[in-house]
XYZ file of C-alpha atoms in Angstrom:
159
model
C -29.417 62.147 -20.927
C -30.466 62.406 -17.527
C -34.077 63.544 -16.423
C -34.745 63.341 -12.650
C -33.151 65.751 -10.221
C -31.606 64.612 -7.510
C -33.533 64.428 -4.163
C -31.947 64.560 -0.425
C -31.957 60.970 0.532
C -31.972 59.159 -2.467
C -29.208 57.579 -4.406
C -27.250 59.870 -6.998
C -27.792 58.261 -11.010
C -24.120 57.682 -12.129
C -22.928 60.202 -14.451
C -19.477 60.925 -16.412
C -17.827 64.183 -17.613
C -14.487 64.827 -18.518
C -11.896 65.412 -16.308
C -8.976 67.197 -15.618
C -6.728 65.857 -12.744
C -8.517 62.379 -12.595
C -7.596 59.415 -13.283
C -8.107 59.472 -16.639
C -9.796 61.449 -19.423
C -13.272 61.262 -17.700
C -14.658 60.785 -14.213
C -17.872 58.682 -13.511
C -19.471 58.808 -10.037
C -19.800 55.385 -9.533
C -15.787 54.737 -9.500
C -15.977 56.852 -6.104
C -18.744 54.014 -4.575
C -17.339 53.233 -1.015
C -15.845 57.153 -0.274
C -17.940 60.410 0.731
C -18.074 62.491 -2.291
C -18.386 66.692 -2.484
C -18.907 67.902 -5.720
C -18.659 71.450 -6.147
C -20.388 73.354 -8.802
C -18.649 77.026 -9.761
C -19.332 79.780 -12.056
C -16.286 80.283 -14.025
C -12.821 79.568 -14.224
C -10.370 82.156 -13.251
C -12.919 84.354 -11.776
C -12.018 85.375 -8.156
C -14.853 83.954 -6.050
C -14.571 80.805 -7.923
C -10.603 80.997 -7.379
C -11.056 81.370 -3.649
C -13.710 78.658 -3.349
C -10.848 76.240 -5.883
C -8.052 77.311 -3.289
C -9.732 76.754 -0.301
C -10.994 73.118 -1.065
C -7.349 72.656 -2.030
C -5.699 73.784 1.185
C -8.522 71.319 3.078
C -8.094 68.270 0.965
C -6.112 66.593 2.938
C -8.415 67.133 5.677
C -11.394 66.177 3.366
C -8.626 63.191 2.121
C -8.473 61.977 6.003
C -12.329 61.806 6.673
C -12.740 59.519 3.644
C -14.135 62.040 1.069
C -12.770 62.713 -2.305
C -13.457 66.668 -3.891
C -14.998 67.059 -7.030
C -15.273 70.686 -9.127
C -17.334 70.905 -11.842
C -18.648 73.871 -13.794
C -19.304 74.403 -17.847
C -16.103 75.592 -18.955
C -14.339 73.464 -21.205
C -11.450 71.024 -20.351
C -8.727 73.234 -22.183
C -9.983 76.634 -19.577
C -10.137 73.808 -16.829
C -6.530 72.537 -17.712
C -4.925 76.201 -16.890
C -6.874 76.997 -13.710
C -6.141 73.493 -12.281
C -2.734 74.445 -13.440
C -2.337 77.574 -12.049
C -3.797 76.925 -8.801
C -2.274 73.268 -8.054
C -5.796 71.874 -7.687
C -5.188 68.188 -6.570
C -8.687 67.181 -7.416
C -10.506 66.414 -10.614
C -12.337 69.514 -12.431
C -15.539 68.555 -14.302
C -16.191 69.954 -17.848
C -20.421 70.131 -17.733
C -20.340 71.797 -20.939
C -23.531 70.595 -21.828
C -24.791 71.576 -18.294
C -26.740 68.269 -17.765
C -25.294 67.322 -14.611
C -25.810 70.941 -13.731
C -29.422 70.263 -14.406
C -29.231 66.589 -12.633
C -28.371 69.052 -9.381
C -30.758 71.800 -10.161
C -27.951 74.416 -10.133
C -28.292 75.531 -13.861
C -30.751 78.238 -13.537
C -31.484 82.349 -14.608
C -29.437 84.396 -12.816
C -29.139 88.443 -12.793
C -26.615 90.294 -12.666
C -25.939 93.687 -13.717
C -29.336 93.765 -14.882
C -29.078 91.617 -17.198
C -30.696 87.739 -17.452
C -28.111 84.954 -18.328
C -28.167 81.404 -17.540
C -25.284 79.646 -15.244
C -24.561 77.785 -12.875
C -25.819 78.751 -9.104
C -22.636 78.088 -6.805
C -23.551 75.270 -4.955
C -22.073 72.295 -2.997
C -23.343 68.696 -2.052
C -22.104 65.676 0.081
C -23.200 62.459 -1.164
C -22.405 59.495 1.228
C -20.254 55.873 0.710
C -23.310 54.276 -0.509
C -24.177 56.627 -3.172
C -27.072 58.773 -1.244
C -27.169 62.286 -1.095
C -26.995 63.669 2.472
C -26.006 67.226 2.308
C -26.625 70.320 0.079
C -25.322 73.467 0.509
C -27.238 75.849 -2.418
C -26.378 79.782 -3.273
C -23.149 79.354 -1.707
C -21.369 82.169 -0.313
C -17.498 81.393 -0.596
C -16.265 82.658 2.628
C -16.292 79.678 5.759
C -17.680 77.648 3.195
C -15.047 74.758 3.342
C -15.337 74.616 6.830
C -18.860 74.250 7.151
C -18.290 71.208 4.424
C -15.732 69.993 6.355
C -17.224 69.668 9.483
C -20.357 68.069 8.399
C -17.825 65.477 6.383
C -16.037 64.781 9.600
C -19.137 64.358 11.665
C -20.957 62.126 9.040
């Protein structure tokens, strides 16, 4: 279990989930050490903000891909709901299954949310660049989806 949140400018503790799209059955942080990493944290699969924000990343990874920096999604749905949108969508990066929503927690993006009226908990859509050596340099929290990419791109490119 992890217990500290992550702070700007400090290193990121290693943590693994399982994956879809990876290179295996689970994805650890670490095995990134020596690329920028964005890790992504979404709602819900399937939903259509959170298909927009998937689609987008995937027609700028390449882009991301050429500045050195690998994409990461991760939200709590489970690896079988993961499987179909990754699927569907042709995402050509790994999608985290934080079922247990302690990375979620690491980042400080599981929190009460309203909507409707109604209190639930979820995750806050939010993004985060962490550097070659492991440090986190960028966060991007309450994320709206729109010109989103591009604003993580273009910090990527000049970092």
């Amino acid at each position: 279990m992890i217990d500290q949140q992550v702070q700007l400018g400090q290193p990121v503790p290693d943590f693994t989930l399982p994956s879809v799209g990876g290179e295996g059955d689970t994805v650890t942080l670490s095995q990134f050490r020596g690329s920028k990493v964005v890790i992504y944290f979404y709602p819900k699969d399937m939903t259509p903000a959170c298909t927009q924000q998937a689609c987008d990343f995937r027609d700028s990874a390449s882009y991301f891909a050429s500045k050195g920096a690998v994409i990461i999604g991760v939200s709590g749905d489970e690896l079988k709901s993961h499987v179909k949108f990754a699927g569907k969508h042709e995402l050509p990066f790994p999608l985290l299954a934080d079922t247990e929503h302690i990375v979620s927690r690491m980042f400080g993006v599981w929190q009460l949310k309203k909507m409707y009226g109604r209190e639930f908990e979820g995750i806050v859509r939010s993004t985060f660049l962490i550097n070659e050596e492991g440090i986190l340099v960028k966060e991007w929290r309450k994320v709206r989806v729109r010109g989103h990419v591009d604003e993580v791109l273009q910090e990527v490119s000049g970092s």
